[in-house]
Coordinates of C-alpha atoms and ligand atoms in Angstrom, one line a residue:
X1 CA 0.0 0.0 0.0
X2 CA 1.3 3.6 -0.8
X3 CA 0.2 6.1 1.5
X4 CA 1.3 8.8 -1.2
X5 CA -1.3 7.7 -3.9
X6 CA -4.2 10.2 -2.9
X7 CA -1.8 13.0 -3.3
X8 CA -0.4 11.8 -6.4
X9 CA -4.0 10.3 -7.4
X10 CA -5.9 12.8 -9.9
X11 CA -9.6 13.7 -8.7
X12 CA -10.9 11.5 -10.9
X13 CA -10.1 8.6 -9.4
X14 CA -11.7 9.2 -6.6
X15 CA -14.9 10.7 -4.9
X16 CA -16.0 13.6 -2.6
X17 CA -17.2 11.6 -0.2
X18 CA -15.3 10.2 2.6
X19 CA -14.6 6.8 3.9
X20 CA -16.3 7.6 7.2
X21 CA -19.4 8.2 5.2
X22 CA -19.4 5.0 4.8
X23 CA -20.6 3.9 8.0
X24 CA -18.1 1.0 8.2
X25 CA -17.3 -0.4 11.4
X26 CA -14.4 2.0 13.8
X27 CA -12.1 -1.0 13.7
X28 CA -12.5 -1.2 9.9
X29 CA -12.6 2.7 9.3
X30 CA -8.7 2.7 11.5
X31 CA -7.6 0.0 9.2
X32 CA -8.3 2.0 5.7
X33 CA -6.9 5.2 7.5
X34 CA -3.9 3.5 8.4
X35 CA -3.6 2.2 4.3
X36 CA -3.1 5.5 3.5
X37 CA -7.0 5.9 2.2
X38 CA -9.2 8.8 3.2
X39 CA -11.6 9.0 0.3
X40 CA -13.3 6.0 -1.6
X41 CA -12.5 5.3 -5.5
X42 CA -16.1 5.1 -7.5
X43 CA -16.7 1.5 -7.2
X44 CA -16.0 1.5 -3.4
X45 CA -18.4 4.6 -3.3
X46 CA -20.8 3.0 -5.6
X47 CA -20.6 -1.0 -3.9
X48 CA -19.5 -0.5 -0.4
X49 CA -23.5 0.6 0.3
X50 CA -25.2 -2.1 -1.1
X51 CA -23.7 -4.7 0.0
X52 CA -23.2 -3.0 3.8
X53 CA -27.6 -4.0 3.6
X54 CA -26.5 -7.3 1.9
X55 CA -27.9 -7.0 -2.0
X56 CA -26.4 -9.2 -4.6
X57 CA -24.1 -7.0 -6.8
X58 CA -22.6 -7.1 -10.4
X59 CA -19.5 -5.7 -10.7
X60 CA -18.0 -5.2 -14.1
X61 CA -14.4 -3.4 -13.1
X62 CA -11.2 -4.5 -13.7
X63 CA -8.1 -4.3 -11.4
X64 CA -6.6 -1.5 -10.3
X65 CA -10.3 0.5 -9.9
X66 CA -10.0 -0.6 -5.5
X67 CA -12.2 -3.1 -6.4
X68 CA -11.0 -5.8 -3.7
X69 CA -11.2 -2.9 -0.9
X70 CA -15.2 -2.7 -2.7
X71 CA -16.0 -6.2 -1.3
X72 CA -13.4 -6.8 1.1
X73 CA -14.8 -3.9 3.5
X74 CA -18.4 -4.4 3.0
X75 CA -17.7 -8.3 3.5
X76 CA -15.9 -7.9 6.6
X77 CA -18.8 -5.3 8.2
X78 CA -21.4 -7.8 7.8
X79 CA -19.0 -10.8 8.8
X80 CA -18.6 -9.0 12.1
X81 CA -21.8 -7.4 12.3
X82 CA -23.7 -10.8 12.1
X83 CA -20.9 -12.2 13.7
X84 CA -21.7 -16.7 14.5
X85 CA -18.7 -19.1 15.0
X86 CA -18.0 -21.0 12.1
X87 CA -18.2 -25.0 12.5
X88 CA -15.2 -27.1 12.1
X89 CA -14.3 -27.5 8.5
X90 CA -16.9 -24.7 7.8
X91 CA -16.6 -21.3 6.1
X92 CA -18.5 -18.4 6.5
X93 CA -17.4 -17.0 2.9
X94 CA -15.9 -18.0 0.1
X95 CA -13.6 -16.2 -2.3
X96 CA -13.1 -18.3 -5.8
X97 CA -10.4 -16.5 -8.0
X98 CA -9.1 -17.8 -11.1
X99 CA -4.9 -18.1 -9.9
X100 CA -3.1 -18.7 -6.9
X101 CA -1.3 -14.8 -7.0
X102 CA -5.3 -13.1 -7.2
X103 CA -5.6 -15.5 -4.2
X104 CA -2.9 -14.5 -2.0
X105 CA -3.4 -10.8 -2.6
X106 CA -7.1 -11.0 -1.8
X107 CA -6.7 -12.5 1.1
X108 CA -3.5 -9.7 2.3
X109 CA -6.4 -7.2 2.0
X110 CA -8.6 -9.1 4.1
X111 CA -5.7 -9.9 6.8
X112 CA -5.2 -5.5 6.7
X113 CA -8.3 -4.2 6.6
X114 CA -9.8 -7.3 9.4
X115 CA -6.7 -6.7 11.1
X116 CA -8.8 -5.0 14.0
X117 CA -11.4 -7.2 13.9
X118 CA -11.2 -11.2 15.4
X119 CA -11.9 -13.1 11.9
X120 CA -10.1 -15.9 11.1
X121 CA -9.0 -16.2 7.4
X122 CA -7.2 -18.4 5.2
X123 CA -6.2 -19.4 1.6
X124 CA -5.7 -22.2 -0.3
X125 CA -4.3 -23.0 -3.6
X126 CA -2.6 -25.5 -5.6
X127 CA 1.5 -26.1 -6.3
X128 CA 2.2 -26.3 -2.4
X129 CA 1.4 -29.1 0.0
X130 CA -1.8 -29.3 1.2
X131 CA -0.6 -30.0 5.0
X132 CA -0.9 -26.4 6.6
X133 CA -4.1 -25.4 4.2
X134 CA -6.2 -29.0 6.0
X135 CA -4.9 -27.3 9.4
X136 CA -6.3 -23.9 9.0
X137 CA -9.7 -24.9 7.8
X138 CA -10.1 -27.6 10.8
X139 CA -11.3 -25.3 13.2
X140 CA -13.8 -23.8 10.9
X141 CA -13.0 -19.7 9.2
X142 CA -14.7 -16.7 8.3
X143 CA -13.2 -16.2 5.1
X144 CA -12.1 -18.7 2.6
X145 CA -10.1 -16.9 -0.3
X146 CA -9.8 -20.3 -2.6
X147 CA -8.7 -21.1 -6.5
X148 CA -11.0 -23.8 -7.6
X149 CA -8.8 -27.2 -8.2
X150 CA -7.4 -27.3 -4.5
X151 CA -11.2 -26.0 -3.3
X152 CA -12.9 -29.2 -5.3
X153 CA -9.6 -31.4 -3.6
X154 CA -10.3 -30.7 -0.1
X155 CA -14.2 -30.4 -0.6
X156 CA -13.2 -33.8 -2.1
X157 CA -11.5 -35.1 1.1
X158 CA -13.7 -34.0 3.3
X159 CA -11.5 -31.4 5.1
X160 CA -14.3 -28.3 4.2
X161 CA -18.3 -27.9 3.6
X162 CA -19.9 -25.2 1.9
X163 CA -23.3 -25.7 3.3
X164 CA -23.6 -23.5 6.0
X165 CA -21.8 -20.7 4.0
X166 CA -23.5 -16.8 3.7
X167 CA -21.5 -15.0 1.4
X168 CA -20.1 -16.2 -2.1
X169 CA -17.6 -14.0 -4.4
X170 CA -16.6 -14.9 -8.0
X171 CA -13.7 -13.1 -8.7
X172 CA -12.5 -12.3 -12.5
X173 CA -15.2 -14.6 -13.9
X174 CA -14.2 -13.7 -17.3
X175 CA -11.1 -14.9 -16.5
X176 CA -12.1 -18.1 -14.8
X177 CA -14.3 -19.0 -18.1
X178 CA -11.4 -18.7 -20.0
X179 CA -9.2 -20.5 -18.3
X180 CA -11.8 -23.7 -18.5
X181 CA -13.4 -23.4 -14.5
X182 CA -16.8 -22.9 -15.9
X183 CA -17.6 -26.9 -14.3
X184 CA -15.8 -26.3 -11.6
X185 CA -17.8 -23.0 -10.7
X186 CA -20.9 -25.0 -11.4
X187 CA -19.9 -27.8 -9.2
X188 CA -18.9 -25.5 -6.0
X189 CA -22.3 -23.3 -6.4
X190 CA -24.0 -26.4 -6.8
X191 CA -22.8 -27.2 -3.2
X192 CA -23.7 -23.7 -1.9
X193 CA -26.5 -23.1 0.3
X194 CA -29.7 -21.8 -1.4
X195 CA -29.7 -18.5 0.5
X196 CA -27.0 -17.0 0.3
X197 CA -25.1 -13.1 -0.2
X198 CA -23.4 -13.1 -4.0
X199 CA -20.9 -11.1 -5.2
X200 CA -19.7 -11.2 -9.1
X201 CA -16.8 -9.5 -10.5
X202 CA -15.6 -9.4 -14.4
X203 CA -13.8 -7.0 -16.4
X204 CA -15.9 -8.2 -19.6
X205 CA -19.4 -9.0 -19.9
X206 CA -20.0 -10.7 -22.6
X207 CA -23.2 -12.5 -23.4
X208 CA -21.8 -16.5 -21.6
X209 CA -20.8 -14.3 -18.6
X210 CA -23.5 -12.4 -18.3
X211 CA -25.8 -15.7 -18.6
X212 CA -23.7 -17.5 -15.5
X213 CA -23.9 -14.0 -13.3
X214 CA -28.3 -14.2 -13.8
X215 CA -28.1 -17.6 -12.1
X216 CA -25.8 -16.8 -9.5
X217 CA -27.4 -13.3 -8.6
X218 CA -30.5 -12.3 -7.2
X219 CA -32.2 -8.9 -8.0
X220 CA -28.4 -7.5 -8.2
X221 CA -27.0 -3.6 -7.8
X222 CA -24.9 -3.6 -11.2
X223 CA -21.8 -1.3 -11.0
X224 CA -19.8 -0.8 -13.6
X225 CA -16.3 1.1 -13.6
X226 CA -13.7 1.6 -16.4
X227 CA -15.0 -1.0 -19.0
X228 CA -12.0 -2.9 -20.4
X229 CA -12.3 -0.8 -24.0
X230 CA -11.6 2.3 -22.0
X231 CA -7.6 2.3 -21.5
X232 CA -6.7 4.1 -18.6
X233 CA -6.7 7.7 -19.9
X234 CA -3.0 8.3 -17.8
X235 CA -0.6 5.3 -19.4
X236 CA 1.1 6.8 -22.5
X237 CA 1.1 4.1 -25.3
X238 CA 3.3 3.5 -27.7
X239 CA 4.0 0.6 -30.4
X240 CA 7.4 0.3 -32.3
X241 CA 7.8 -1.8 -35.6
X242 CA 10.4 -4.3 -35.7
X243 CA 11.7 -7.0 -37.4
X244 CA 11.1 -10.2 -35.0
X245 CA 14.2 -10.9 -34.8
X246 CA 15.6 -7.8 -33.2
X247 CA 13.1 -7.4 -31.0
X248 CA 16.3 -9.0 -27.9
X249 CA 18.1 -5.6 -29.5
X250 CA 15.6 -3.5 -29.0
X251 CA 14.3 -4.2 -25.4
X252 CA 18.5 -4.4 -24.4
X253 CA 18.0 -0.5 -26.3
X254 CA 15.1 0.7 -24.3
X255 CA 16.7 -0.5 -21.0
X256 CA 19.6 1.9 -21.3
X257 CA 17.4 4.6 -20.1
X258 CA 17.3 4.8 -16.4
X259 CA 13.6 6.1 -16.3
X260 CA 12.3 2.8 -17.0
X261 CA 13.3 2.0 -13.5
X262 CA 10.3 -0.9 -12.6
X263 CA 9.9 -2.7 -15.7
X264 CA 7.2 -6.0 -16.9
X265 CA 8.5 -7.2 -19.8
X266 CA 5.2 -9.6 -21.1
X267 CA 5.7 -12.4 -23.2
X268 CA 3.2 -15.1 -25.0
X269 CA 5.1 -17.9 -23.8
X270 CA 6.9 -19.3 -20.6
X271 CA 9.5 -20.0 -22.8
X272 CA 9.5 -17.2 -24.3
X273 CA 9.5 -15.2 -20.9
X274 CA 12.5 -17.1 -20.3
X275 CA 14.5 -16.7 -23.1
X276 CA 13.8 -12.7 -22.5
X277 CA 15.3 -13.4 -18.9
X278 CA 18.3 -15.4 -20.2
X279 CA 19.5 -12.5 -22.7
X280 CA 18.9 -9.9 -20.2
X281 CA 20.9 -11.7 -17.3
X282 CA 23.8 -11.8 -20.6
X283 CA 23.5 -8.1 -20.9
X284 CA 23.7 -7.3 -17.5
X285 CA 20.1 -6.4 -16.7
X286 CA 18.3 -7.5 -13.6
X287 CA 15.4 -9.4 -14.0
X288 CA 13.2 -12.6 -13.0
X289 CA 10.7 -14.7 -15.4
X290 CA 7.1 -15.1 -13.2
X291 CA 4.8 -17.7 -15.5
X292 CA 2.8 -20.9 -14.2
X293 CA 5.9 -23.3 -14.8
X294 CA 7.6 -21.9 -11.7
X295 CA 7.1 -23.1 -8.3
X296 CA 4.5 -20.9 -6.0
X297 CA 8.1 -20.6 -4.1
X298 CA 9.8 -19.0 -6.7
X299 CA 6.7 -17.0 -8.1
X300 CA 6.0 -15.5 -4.8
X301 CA 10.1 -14.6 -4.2
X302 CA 10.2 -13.0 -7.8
X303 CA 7.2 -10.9 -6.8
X304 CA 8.4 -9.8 -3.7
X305 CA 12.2 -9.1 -5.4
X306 CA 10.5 -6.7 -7.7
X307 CA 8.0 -5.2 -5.4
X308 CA 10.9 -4.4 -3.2
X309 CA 13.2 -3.1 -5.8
X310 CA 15.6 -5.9 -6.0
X311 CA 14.8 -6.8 -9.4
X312 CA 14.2 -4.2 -12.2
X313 CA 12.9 -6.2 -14.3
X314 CA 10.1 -8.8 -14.3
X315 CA 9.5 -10.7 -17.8
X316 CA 5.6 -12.4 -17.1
X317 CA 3.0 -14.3 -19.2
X318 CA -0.3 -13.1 -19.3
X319 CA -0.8 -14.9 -15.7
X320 CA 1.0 -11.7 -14.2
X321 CA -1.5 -9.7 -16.1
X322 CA -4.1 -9.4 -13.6
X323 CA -4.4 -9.7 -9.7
X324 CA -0.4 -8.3 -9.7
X325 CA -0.9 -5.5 -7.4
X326 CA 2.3 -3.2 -7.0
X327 CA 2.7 0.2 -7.3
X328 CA 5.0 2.5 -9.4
X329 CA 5.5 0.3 -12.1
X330 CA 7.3 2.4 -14.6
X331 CA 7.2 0.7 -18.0
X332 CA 4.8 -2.3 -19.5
X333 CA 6.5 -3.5 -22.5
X334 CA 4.8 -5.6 -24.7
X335 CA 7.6 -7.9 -26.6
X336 CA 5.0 -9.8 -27.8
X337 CA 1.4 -8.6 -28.7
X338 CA -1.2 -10.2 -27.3
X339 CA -3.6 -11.9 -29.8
X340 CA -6.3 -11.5 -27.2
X341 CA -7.2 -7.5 -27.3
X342 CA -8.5 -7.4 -23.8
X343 CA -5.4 -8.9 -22.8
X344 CA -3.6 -5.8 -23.9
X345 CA -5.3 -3.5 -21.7
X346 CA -5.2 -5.9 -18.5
X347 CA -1.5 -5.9 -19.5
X348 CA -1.2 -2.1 -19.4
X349 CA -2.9 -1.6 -16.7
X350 CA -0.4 -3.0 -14.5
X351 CA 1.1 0.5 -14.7
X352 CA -0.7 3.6 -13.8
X353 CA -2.3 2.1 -11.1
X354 CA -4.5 4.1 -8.6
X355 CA -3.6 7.1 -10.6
X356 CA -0.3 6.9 -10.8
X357 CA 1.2 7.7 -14.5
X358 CA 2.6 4.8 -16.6
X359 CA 3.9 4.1 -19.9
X360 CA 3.1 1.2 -22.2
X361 CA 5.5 0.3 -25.3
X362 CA 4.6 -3.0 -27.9
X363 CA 7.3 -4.4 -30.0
X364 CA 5.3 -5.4 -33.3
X365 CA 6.8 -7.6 -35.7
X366 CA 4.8 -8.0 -39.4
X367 CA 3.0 -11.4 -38.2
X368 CA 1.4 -9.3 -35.0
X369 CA 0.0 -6.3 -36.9
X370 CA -3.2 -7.3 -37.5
X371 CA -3.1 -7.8 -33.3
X372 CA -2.5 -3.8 -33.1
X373 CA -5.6 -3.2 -35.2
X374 CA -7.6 -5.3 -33.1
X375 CA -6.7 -3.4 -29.8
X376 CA -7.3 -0.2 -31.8
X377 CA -10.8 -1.2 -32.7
X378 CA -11.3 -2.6 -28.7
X379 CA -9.5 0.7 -27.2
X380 CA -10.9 3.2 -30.3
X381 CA -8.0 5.1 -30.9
X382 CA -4.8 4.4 -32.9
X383 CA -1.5 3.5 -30.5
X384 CA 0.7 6.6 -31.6
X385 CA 4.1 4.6 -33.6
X386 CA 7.8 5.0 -32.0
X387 CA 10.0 6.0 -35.3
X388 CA 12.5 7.5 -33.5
X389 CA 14.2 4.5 -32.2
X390 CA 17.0 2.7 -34.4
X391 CA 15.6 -0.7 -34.6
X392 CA 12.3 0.8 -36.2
X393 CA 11.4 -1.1 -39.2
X394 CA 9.9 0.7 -42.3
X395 CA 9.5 -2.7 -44.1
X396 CA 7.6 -4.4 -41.1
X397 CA 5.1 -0.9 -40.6
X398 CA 4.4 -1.0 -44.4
X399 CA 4.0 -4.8 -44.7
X400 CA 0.8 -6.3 -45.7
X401 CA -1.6 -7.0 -43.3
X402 CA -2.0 -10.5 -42.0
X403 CA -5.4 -11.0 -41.3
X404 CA -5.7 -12.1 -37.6
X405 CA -6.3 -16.0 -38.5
X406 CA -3.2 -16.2 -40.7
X407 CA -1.3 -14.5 -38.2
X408 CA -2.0 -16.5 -35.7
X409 CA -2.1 -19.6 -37.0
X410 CA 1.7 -18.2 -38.5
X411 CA 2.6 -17.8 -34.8
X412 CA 1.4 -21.6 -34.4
X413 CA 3.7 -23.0 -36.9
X414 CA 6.5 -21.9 -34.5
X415 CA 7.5 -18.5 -36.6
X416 CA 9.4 -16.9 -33.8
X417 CA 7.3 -15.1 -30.7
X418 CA 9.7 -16.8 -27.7
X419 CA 11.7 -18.8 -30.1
X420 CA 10.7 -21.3 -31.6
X421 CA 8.3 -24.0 -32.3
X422 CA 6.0 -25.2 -29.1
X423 CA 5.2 -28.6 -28.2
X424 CA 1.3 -29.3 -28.2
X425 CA 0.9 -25.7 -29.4
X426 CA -2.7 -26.1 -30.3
X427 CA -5.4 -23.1 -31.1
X428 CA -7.1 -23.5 -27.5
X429 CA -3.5 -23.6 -25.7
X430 CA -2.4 -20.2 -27.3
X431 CA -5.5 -18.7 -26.0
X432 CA -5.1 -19.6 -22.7
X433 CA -3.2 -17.6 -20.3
X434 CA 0.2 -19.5 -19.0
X435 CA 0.0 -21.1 -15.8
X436 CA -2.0 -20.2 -13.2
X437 CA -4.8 -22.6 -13.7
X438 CA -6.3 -25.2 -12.1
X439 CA -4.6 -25.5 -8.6
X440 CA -4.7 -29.2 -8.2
X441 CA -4.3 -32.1 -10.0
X442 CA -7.1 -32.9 -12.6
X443 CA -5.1 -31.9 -15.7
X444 CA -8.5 -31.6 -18.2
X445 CA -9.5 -29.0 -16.6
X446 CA -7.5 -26.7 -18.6
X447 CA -8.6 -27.8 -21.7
X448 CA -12.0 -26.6 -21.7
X449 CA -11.4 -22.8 -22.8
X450 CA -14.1 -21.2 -23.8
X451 CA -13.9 -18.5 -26.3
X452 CA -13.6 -14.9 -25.5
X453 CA -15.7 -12.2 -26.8
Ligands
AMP1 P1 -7.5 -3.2 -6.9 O1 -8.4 -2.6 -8.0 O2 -8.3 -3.7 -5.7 O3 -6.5 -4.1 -7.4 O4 -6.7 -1.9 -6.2 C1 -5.8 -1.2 -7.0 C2 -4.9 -0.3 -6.1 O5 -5.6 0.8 -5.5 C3 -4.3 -1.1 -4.9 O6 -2.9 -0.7 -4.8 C4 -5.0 -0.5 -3.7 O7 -4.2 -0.6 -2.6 C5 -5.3 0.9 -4.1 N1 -6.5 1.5 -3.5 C6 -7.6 0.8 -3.0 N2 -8.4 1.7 -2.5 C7 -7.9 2.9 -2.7 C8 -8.4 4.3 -2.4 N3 -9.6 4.5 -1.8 N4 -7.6 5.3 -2.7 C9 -6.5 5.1 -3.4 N5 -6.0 3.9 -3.7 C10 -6.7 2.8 -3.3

């Protein structure tokens, strides 16, 4: 949390009102003054009232709006307002989010804004031992903050029960359909208690999203903040035409300058994000790979490297691309272009968070231009072109347009983007986000993407 970010935060992005409008609990009202936060952003302004009386919201808003502090506040009111022991091996609410790093952070905020308040909490995901996890749900918790493989696992073993839960939250559902947890998420609410509080987050709402919110929610309050088309107005974009293979050149080139001091490089690949990490280590550059091949361990020390400042650098797959939550990240630099648009501006939104000002630069090679047009046509402006820098390619800017299925299906064949062909590289796997998925066990899982809008 940056206790600067109100001053530095542009009026915008937040409200008149104050937090102790509200009418939040003291203990919870200490805990947001103590983050640094005096006044809400719009969603917190337009959520944190409905759901204080307990209504069933819809909440289209990406990260980086204060959406978790939007359901994590309210949540925690009524959770101590109504407050009843939880049974053993009970909870009280349940947080499903699509990957293990959404997980963690969502349940941080609940361990600092409860930190007044005598809730137990705990979080469970795949990729670690499931030893300490059995342990803190034994005695029963108030807040369960869950991906869904290990939450189907233990509900499996018998070391947790939904059934005498009160308040359900599906986090980045768009997400979770696309990652293939759409019978997953049907199993655990099929588990849930009839009466219950719902919460339903996604950045998108297209028309298979919308149809799973209307029978999860019951006579919701919608709020909607910064739909996904609407790049945040403060990150200064930028694309820069090059050939493919000196796109190694160019990021080395752009890392000269100092001012890109906190840096995510994304790639399409883990391999690719590795290869980026390998030629930068060669140069002299400071950096970490994050993507789902690496241990929780390792993800968790990379994170904390760069959040701290160790590492300049972190090269990610799109797995990084939402739930990361840490300030004053300088530079997003696309090395590959998404062939998802939306993934673009969950991408680029990792810098200017909470009004904060960030910049956003995409290497294009020929094969991805017909990617820039598609996040022009989402965004609905043109991404101004870098000329100036010396690896700018004429030939590439002027080349014919691919159209998007030949491009991709180019990438397929294994024409460069992270070097190389892939093994199993299928359609559906190139669409899914690296990593990240299913936290336990049942490898199909991941194979039933559905498509995005
Ligand atoms: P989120 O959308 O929940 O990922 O939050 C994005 C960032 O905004 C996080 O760094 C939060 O700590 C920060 N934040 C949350 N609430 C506020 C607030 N009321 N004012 C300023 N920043 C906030």
């Amino acid at each position: 949390m940056n206790p600067n970010k109100l001053e530095n935060a542009p009026e915008t992005t937040t409200t008149s009102i104050k937090f102790s409008d509200l009418h939040l609990l003291e203990p919870l009202q200490k805990a947001v003054e103590e983050s640094g936060y005096s006044k809400p952003t719009p969603i917190q302004e337009a959520a944190i009232p409905p759901l204080i009386e307990g209504r069933d919201l819809l909440g289209c808003a990406q990260t980086g709006t204060g959406k978790t502090a939007a359901f994590v506040l309210p949540i925690l009111h009524r959770l101590a307002t109504y407050n009843r022991r939880a049974d053993q091996r009970q909870t009280r609410c349940l947080i499903l989010t699509p990957t293990r790093e959404l997980a963690i952070q969502i349940y941080e905020s609940f361990k600092t804004y409860g930190k007044y308040l005598k809730l137990r909490h705990a979080v469970i995901y795949g990729g670690v031992g499931q030893g300490l996890q059995v342990k803190a749900l034994a005695g029963g918790v108030d807040v369960l903050v869950a991906t869904p493989g290990r939450l189907l696992d233990l509900i499996d073993q018998k070391y947790l029960s939904l059934r005498t839960l009160d308040v359900f939250v599906l986090e980045e559902s768009d997400r979770m359909l696309d990652m293939g947890f759409i019978h997953d998420i049907r199993k655990v609410i099929a588990m849930l208690p009839a009466r219950r509080h719902n919460l339903f987050f996604s950045a998108t709402m297209p028309p298979d999203i919308r149809r799973l919110a209307d029978t999860m929610l019951t006579n919701p309050v919608t709020v909607e903040v910064t739909p996904v088309s609407s790049t945040a107005e403060l990150i200064q974009q930028s694309v820069m035409y090059v050939d493919r293979n000196r796109k190694k050149d160019l990021l080395r080139h752009v890392l000269q300058d100092k001012a890109f001091n906190r840096v995510i490089v994304f790639t399409r690949t883990k391999r690719g994000a590795n290869q980026v990490s390998e030629v930068l280590a060669k140069n002299g550059i400071n950096s970490e790979a994050i993507h789902g091949n690496k241990s929780q361990g390792a993800r968790q020390r990379a994170l904390q490297n760069f959040r701290e400042g160790r590492t300049r650098v972190l090269v990610a797959t799109d797995i990084a691309a939402r739930g990361i939550d840490i300030d004053e990240i300088s530079h997003v630099i696309n090395f590959e272009v998404p062939n998802i648009a939306e993934s673009y501006v969950h991408r680029i939104g990792r810098t200017a968070r909470a009004g904060a000002k960030g910049i956003a630069i995409s290497f294009c090679d020929a094969e991805e231009r017909s990617f820039i047009k598609d996040i022009e046509k989402l965004i609905g402006k043109p991404i101004p072109v870098d000329r100036e820098h010396p690896c700018h390619s004429n030939a590439v800017e002027n080349s014919r347009l691919m159209s998007p299925g030949k491009a991709k299906a180019a990438i397929e064949r294994g024409h460069g983007h992270g070097g190389g062909p892939r093994r199993g590289g299928g359609r559906n796997q190139r669409r899914r986000p690296s990593g990240g998925g299913p936290s336990s066990g049942s490898g199909g899982r991941r194979n039933a993407s559905s498509p995005r809008p």
